[in-house]
Short mmCIF file of C-alpha atoms and ligand atoms in Angstrom, two decimals:
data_model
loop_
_atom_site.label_atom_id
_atom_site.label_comp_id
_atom_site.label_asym_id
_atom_site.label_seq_id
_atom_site.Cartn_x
_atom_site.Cartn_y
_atom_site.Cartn_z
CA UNK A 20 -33.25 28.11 16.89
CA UNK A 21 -29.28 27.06 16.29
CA UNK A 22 -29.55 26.54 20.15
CA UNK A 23 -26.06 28.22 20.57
CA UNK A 24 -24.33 27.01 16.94
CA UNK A 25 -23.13 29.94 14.54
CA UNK A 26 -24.68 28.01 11.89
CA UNK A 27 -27.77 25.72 10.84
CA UNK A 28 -24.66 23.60 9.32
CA UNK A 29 -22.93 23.15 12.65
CA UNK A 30 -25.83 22.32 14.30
CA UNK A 31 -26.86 19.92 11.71
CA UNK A 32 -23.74 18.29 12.00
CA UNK A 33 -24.15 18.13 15.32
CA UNK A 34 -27.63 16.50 15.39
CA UNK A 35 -26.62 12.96 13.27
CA UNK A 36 -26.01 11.03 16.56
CA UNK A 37 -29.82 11.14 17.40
CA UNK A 38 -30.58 11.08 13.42
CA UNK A 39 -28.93 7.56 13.38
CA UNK A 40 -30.26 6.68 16.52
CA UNK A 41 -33.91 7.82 15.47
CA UNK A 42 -33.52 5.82 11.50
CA UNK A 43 -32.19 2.64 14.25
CA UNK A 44 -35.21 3.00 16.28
CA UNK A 45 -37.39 2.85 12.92
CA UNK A 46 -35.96 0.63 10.85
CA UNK A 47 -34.90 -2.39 13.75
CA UNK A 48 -37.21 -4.56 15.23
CA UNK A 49 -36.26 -5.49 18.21
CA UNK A 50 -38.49 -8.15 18.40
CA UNK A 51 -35.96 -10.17 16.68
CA UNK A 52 -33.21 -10.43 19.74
CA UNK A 53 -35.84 -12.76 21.11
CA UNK A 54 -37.84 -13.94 18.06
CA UNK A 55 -36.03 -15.23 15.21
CA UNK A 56 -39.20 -15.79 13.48
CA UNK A 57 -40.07 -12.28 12.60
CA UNK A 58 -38.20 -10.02 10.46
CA UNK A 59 -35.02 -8.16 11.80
CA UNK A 60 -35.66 -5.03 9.32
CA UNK A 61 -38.72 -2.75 9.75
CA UNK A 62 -39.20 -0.83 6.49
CA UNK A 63 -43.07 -1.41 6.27
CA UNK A 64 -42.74 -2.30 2.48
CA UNK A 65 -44.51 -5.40 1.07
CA UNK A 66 -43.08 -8.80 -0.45
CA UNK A 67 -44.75 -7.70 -3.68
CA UNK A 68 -42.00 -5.44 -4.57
CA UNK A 69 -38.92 -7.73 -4.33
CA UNK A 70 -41.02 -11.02 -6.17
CA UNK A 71 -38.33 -11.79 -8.89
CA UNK A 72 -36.56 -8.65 -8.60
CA UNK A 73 -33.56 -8.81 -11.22
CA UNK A 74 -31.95 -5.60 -11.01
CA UNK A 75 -32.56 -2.20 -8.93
CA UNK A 76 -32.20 1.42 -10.85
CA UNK A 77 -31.75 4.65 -8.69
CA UNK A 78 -32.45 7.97 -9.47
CA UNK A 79 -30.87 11.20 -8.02
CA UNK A 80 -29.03 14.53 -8.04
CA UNK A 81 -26.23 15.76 -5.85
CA UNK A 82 -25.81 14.79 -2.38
CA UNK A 83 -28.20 11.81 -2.57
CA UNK A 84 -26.53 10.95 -5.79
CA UNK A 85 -24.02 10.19 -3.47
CA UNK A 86 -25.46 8.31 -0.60
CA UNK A 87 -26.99 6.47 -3.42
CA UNK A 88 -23.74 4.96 -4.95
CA UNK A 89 -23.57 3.71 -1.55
CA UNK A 90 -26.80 2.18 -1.37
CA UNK A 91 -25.55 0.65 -4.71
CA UNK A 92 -22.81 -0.94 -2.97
CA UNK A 93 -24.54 -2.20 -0.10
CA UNK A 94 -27.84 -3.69 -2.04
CA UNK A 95 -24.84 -5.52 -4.38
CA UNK A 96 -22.48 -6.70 -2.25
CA UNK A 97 -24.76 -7.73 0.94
CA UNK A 98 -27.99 -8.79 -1.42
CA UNK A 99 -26.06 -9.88 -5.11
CA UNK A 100 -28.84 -7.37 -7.06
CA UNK A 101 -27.43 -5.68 -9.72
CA UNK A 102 -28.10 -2.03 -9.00
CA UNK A 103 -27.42 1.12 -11.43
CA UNK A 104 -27.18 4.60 -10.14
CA UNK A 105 -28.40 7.56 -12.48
CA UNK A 106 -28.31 11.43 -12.45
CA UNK A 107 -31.65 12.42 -12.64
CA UNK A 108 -30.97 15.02 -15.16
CA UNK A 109 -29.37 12.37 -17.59
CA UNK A 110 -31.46 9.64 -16.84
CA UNK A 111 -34.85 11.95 -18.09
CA UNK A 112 -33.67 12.75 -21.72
CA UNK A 113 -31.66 9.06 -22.45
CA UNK A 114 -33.59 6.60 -20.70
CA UNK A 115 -31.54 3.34 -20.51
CA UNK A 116 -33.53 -0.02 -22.28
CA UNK A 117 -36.35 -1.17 -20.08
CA UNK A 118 -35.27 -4.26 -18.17
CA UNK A 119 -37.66 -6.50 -16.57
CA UNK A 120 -38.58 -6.98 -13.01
CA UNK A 121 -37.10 -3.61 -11.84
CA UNK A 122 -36.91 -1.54 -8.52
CA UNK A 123 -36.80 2.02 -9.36
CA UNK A 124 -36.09 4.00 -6.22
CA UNK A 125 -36.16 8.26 -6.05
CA UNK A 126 -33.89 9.44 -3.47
CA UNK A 127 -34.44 13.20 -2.78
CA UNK A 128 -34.53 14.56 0.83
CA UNK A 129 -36.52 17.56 0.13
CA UNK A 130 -38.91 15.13 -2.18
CA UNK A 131 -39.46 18.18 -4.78
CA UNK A 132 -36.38 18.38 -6.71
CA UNK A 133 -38.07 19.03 -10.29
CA UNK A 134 -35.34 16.58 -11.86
CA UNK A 135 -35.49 13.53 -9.36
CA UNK A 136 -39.83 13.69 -9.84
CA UNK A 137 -39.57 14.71 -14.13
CA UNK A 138 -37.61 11.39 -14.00
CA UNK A 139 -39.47 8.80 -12.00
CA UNK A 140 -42.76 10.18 -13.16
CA UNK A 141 -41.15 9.15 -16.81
CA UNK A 142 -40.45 5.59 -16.10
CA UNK A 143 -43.38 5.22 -14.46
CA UNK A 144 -44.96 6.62 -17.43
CA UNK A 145 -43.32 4.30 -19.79
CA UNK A 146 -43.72 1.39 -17.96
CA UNK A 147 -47.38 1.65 -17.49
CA UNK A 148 -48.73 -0.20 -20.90
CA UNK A 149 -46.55 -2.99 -20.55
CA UNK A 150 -46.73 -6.54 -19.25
CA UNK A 151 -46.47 -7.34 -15.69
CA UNK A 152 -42.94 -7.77 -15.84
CA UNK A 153 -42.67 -4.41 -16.45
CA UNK A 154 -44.55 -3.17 -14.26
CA UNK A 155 -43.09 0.23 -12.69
CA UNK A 156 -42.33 -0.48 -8.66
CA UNK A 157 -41.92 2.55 -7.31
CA UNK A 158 -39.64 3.20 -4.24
CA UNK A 159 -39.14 6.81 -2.42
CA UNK A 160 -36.16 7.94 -0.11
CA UNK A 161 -37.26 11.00 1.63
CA UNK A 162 -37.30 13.33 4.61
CA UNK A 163 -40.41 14.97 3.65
CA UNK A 164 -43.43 12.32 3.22
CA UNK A 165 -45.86 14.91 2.64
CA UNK A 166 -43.58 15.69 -0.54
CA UNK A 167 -44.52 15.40 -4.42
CA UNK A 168 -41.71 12.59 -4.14
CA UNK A 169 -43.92 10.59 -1.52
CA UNK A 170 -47.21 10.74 -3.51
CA UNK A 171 -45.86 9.63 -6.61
CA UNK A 172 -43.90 6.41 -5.70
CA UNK A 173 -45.67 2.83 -4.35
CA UNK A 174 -44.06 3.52 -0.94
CA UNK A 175 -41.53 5.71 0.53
CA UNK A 176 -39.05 4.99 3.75
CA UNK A 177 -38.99 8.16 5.78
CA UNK A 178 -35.50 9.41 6.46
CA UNK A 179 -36.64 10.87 9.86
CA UNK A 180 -33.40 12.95 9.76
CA UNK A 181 -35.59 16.38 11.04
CA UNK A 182 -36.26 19.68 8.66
CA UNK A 183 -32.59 20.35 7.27
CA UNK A 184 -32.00 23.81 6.43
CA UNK A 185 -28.14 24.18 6.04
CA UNK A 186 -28.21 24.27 2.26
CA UNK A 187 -25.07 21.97 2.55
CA UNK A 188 -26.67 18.42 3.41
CA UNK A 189 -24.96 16.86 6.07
CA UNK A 190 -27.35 14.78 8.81
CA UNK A 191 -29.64 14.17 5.56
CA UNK A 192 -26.59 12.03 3.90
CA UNK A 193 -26.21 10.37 6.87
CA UNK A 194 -30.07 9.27 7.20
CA UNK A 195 -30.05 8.16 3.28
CA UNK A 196 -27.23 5.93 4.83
CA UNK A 197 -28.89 4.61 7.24
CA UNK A 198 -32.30 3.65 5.21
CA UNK A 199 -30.26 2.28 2.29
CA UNK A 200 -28.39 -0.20 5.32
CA UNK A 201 -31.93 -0.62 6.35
CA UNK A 202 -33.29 -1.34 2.44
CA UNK A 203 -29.94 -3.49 1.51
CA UNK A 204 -30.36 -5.46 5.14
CA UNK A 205 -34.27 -6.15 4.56
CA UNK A 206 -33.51 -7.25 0.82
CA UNK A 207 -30.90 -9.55 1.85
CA UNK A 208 -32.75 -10.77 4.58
CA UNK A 209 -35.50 -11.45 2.66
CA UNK A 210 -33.41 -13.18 -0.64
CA UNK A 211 -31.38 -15.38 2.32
CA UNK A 212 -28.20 -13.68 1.16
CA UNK A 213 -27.03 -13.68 4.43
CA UNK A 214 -26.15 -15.55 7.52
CA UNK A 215 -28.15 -14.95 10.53
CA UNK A 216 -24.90 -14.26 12.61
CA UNK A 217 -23.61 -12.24 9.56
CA UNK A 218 -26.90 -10.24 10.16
CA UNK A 219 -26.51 -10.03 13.72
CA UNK A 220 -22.92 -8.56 13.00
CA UNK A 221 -23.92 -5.87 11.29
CA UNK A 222 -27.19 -4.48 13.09
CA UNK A 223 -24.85 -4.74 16.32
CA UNK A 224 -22.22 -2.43 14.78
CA UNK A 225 -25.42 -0.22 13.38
CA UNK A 226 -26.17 0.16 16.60
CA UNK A 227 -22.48 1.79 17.29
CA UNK A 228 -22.66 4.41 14.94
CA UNK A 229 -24.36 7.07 17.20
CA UNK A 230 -21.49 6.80 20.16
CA UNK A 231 -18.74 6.57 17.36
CA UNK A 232 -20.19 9.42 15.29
CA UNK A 233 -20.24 11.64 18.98
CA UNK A 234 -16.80 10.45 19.61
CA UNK A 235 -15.60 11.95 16.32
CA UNK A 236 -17.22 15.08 17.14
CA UNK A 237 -15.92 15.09 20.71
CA UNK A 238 -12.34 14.99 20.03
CA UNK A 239 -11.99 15.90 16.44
CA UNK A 240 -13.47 19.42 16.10
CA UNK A 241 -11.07 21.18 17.47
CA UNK A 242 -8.61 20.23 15.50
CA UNK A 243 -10.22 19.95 12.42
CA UNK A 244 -11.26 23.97 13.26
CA UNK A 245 -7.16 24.72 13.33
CA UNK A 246 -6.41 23.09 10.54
CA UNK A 247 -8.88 24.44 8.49
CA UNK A 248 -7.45 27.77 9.18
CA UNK A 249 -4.23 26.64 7.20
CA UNK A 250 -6.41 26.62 3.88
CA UNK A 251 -7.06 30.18 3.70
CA UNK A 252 -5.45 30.84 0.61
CA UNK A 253 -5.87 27.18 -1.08
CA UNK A 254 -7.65 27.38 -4.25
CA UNK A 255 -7.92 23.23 -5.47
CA UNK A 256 -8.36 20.37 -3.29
CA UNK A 257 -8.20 16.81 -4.12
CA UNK A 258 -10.71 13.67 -2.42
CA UNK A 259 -9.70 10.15 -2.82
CA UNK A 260 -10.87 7.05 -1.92
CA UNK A 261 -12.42 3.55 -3.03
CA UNK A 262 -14.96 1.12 -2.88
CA UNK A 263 -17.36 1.92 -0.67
CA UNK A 264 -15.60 5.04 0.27
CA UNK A 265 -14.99 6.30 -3.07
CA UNK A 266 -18.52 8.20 -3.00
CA UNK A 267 -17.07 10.00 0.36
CA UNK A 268 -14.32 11.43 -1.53
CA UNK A 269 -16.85 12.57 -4.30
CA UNK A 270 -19.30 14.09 -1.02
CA UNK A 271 -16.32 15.92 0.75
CA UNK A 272 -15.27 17.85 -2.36
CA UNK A 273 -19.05 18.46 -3.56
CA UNK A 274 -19.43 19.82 0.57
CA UNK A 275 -15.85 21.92 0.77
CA UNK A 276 -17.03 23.41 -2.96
CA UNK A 277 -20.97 24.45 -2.42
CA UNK A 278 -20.08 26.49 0.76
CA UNK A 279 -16.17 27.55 0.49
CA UNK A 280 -16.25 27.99 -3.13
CA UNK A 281 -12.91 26.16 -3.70
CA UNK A 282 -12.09 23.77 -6.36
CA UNK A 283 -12.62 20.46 -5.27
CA UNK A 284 -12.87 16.94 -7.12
CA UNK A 285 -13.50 13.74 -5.63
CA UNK A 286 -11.51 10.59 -7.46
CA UNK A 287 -11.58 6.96 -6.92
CA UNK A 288 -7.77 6.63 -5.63
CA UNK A 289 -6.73 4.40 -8.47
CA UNK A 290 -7.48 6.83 -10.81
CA UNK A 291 -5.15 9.35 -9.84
CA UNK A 292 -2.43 7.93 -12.12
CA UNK A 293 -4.89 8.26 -15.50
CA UNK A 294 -4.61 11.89 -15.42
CA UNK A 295 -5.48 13.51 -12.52
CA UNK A 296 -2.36 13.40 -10.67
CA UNK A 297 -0.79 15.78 -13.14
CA UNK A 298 -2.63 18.34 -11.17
CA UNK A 299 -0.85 17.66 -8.32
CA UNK A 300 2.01 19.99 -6.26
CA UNK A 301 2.69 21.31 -3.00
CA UNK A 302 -0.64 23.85 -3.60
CA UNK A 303 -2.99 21.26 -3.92
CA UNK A 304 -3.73 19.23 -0.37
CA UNK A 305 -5.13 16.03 -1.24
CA UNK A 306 -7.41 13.84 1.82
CA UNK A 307 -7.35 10.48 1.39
CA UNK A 308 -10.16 8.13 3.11
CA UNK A 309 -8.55 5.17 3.98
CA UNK A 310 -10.70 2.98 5.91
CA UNK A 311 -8.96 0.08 6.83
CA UNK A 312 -10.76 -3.46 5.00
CA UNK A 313 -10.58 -4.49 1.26
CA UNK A 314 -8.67 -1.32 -0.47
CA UNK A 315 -6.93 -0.20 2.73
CA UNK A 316 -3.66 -0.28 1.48
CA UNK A 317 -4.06 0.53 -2.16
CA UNK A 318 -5.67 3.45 -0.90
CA UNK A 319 -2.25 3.87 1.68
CA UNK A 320 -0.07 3.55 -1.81
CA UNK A 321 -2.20 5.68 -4.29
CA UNK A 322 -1.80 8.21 -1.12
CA UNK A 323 2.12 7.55 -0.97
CA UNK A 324 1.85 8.32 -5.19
CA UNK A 325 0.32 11.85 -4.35
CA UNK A 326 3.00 12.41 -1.64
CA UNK A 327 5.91 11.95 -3.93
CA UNK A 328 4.37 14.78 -5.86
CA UNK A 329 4.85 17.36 -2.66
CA UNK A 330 0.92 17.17 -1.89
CA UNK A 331 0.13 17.78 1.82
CA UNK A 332 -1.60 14.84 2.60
CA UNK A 333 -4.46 14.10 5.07
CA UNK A 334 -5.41 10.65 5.83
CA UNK A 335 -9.09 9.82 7.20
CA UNK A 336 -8.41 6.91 9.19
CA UNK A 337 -8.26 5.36 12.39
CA UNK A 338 -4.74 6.36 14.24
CA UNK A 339 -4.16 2.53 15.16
CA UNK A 340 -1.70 1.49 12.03
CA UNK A 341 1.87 3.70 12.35
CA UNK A 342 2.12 3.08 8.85
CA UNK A 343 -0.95 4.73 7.91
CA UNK A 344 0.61 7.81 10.11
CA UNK A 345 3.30 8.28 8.84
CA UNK A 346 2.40 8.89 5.54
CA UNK A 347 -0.19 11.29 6.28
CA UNK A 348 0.80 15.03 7.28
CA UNK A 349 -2.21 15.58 9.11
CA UNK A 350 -4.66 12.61 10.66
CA UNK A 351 -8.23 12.94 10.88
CA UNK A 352 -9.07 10.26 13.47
CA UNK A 353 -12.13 8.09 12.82
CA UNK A 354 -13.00 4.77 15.12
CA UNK A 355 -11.97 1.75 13.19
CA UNK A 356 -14.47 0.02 12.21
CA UNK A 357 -15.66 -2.44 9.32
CA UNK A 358 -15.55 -1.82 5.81
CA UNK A 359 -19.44 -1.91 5.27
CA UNK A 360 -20.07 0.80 7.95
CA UNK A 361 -17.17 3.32 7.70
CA UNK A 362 -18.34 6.17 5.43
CA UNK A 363 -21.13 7.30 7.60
CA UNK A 364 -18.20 7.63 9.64
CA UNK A 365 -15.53 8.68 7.38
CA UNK A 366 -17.72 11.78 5.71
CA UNK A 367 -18.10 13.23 9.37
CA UNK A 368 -14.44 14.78 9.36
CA UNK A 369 -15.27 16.01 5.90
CA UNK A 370 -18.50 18.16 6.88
CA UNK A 371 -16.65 19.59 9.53
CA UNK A 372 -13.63 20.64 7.14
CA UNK A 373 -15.61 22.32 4.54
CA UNK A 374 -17.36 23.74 7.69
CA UNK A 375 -14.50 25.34 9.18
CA UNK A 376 -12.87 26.55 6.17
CA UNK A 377 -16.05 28.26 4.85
CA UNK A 378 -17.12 29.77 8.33
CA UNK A 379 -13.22 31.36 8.68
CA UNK A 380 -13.42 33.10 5.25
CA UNK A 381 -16.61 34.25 6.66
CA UNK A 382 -18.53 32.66 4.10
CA UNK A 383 -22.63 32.51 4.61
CA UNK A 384 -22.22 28.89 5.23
CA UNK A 385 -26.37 28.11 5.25
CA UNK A 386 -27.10 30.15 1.66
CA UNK A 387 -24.08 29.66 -0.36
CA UNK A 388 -24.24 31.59 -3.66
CA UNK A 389 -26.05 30.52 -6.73
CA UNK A 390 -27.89 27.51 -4.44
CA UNK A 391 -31.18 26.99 -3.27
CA UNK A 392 -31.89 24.36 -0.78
CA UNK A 393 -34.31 22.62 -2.79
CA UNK A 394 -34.23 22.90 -6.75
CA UNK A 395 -37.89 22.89 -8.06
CA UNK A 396 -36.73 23.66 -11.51
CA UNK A 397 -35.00 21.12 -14.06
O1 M6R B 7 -33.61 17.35 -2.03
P1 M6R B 7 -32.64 16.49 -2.82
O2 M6R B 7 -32.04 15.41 -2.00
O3 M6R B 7 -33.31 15.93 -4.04
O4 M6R B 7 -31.52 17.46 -3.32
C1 M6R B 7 -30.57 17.03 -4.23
C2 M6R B 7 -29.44 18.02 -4.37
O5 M6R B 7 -29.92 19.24 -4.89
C3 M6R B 7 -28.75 18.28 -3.04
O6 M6R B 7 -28.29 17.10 -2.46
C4 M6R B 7 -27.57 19.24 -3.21
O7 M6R B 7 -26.56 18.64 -3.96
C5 M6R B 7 -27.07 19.69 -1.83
N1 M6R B 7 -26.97 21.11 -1.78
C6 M6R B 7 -25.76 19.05 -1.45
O8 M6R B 7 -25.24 19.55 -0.27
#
């Protein structure tokens, strides 16, 4: 069943194009190309639980963590709602104060992690005896709707990504992406944050993420594949980025540690000089994701800061600035696009890194140690 891949990871990897195209099937309506009266988003979920909203909480672990401080950024910046992001193993034993007029929203692929569901099922607990204000709204991310996850929440958007069994996530990442564009689009739709050409904009480049995600994965594998060879012996790697692609550096190190088993943090870029950057020397490669829009350079100059300190340096970024080129040692190529849309891009290089550096130290890449693909205790 890996029709031809050495690994349920590869193929996984492999499958996002048709993921993203599947969540753009689901969540569009296409109706709206010709009728501007209906709504452009297709999430199924009722009016009722965006009346007054004043802030949105989510709840996760690991990889969704992730893809959640995304969804963060998007519901903020494209629909101005305050929105928190919360380990679901904190958030259970120190609740933060009840605030009125919340969205609470789960985001678990498997739907059965035992800390995600102990969580929710505690706010909604909590909330339950209070005034209407506080009333718990329940929201579920999830590729499994037939999951404990799914019965527990008011309503659930189905991540459609297809059974993952790679314990690394990769194409289920990219589907939370695509239904938190989906929730942040239908919210600001729906609040009039937007422009209607603004709107446009964006669903049209949505609808370019499958071809660019296949043209990554076309012409970058290879290469990716050789240079993953050169980290044989590397024991520490360093992620940066920022902004909206600050949770990609976080995501590549979580990915090249699960199945490699090599050191790897994820910082936001500017933090490098608070501390972190003492760790650096010729031993420790450092991959910078710099995406061109609002950070683009300050990422370029907190990479510049790591390469006066002798770290090998590998930029994720489109190959069209010389600048950005010449800085980096090695240059994984991503299509330049805009801000809001590049880390479903930018993490694609990253899967495929970890990939190649766990498969050549002949690593079981789909059952790392110590992991279970979906963890039903808390
Ligand atoms: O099923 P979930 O999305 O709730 O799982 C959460 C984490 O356990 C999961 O993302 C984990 O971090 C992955 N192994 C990451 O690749």
């Amino acid at each position: 069943e890996k029709h031809g891949f050495r690994h349920f990871m590869l193929k996984e990897i492999y499958e996002q194009p048709g993921v993203v195209r599947t969540c753009l099937d689901h969540y569009l309506n296409l109706d709206w190309v010709t009728d501007r009266s209906t709504n452009p988003i297709n999430l199924g979920l009722p009016v009722g639980l965006y009346t007054n909203l004043e802030q949105v909480q989510i709840i996760a672990c690991g990889t969704s963590w992730h893809a959640s401080l995304i969804g963060k950024y998007l519901i903020e910046q494209l629909a101005g709602i305050p929105a928190q992001v919360q380990y679901a193993s904190e958030f259970r034993y120190a609740p933060p104060p009840l605030t009125p007029n919340t969205l609470t929203i789960g985001v678990t692929q498997s739907g059965e992690t035992a800390d995600t569901i102990s969580a929710l099922n505690m706010e909604k607990q909590r909330r339950a005896d209070l005034d209407d204000r506080f009333q718990p709204r329940l929201l579920g991310i999830t590729n499994r709707m037939q999951s404990t996850l799914a019965r527990l929440v008011d309503y659930a958007i189905d991540m459609h990504a297809g059974i993952e069994i790679g314990v690394a996530a990769t194409k289920s990442f990219t589907a939370q992406l695509m239904a938190f564009y989906g929730l942040a689009l239908d919210l600001a739709y729906r609040r009039q944050t937007l422009s209607i050409d603004r709107l446009e904009q964006i669903i049209l480049q949505l609808r370019q993420l499958p071809g660019q995600i296949e043209a990554i994965l076309e012409t970058q594998e290879k290469q990716i594949e050789e240079l993953a060879h050169e980290f044989s012996e590397t024991q520490d790697f360093i992620f940066i980025g920022r902004g909206i692609n600050f949770p990609i550096a976080l995501e590549g190190a979580l990915k090249l540690k699960e199945i490699s088993y090599i050191h790897a943090e994820g910082y936001p870029a500017g933090e490098m000089k608070h501390g972190p950057i003492a760790l650096l020397d010729e031993k420790v490669p450092v991959v910078a994701i710099a995406m061109p829009g609002s950070v683009y350079e300050k990422v370029l100059s907190n990479a510049q800061e790591a390469k006066a300190r002798d770290a090998r340096l590998i930029g994720v970024t489109p190959v069209n600035d010389p600048h950005a080129t010449e800085i980096f040692d090695d240059v994984l190529t991503v299509p330049d696009v805009e801000e809001l849309l590049s880390p479903i891009l930018a993490v694609v290089p990253l899967q495929l890194l970890s990939y190649h550096i766990a498969a050549h130290r002949g690593l079981d890449v789909d059952q790392p140690r110590n992991l279970a693909k979906s963890v039903t205790v808390e």
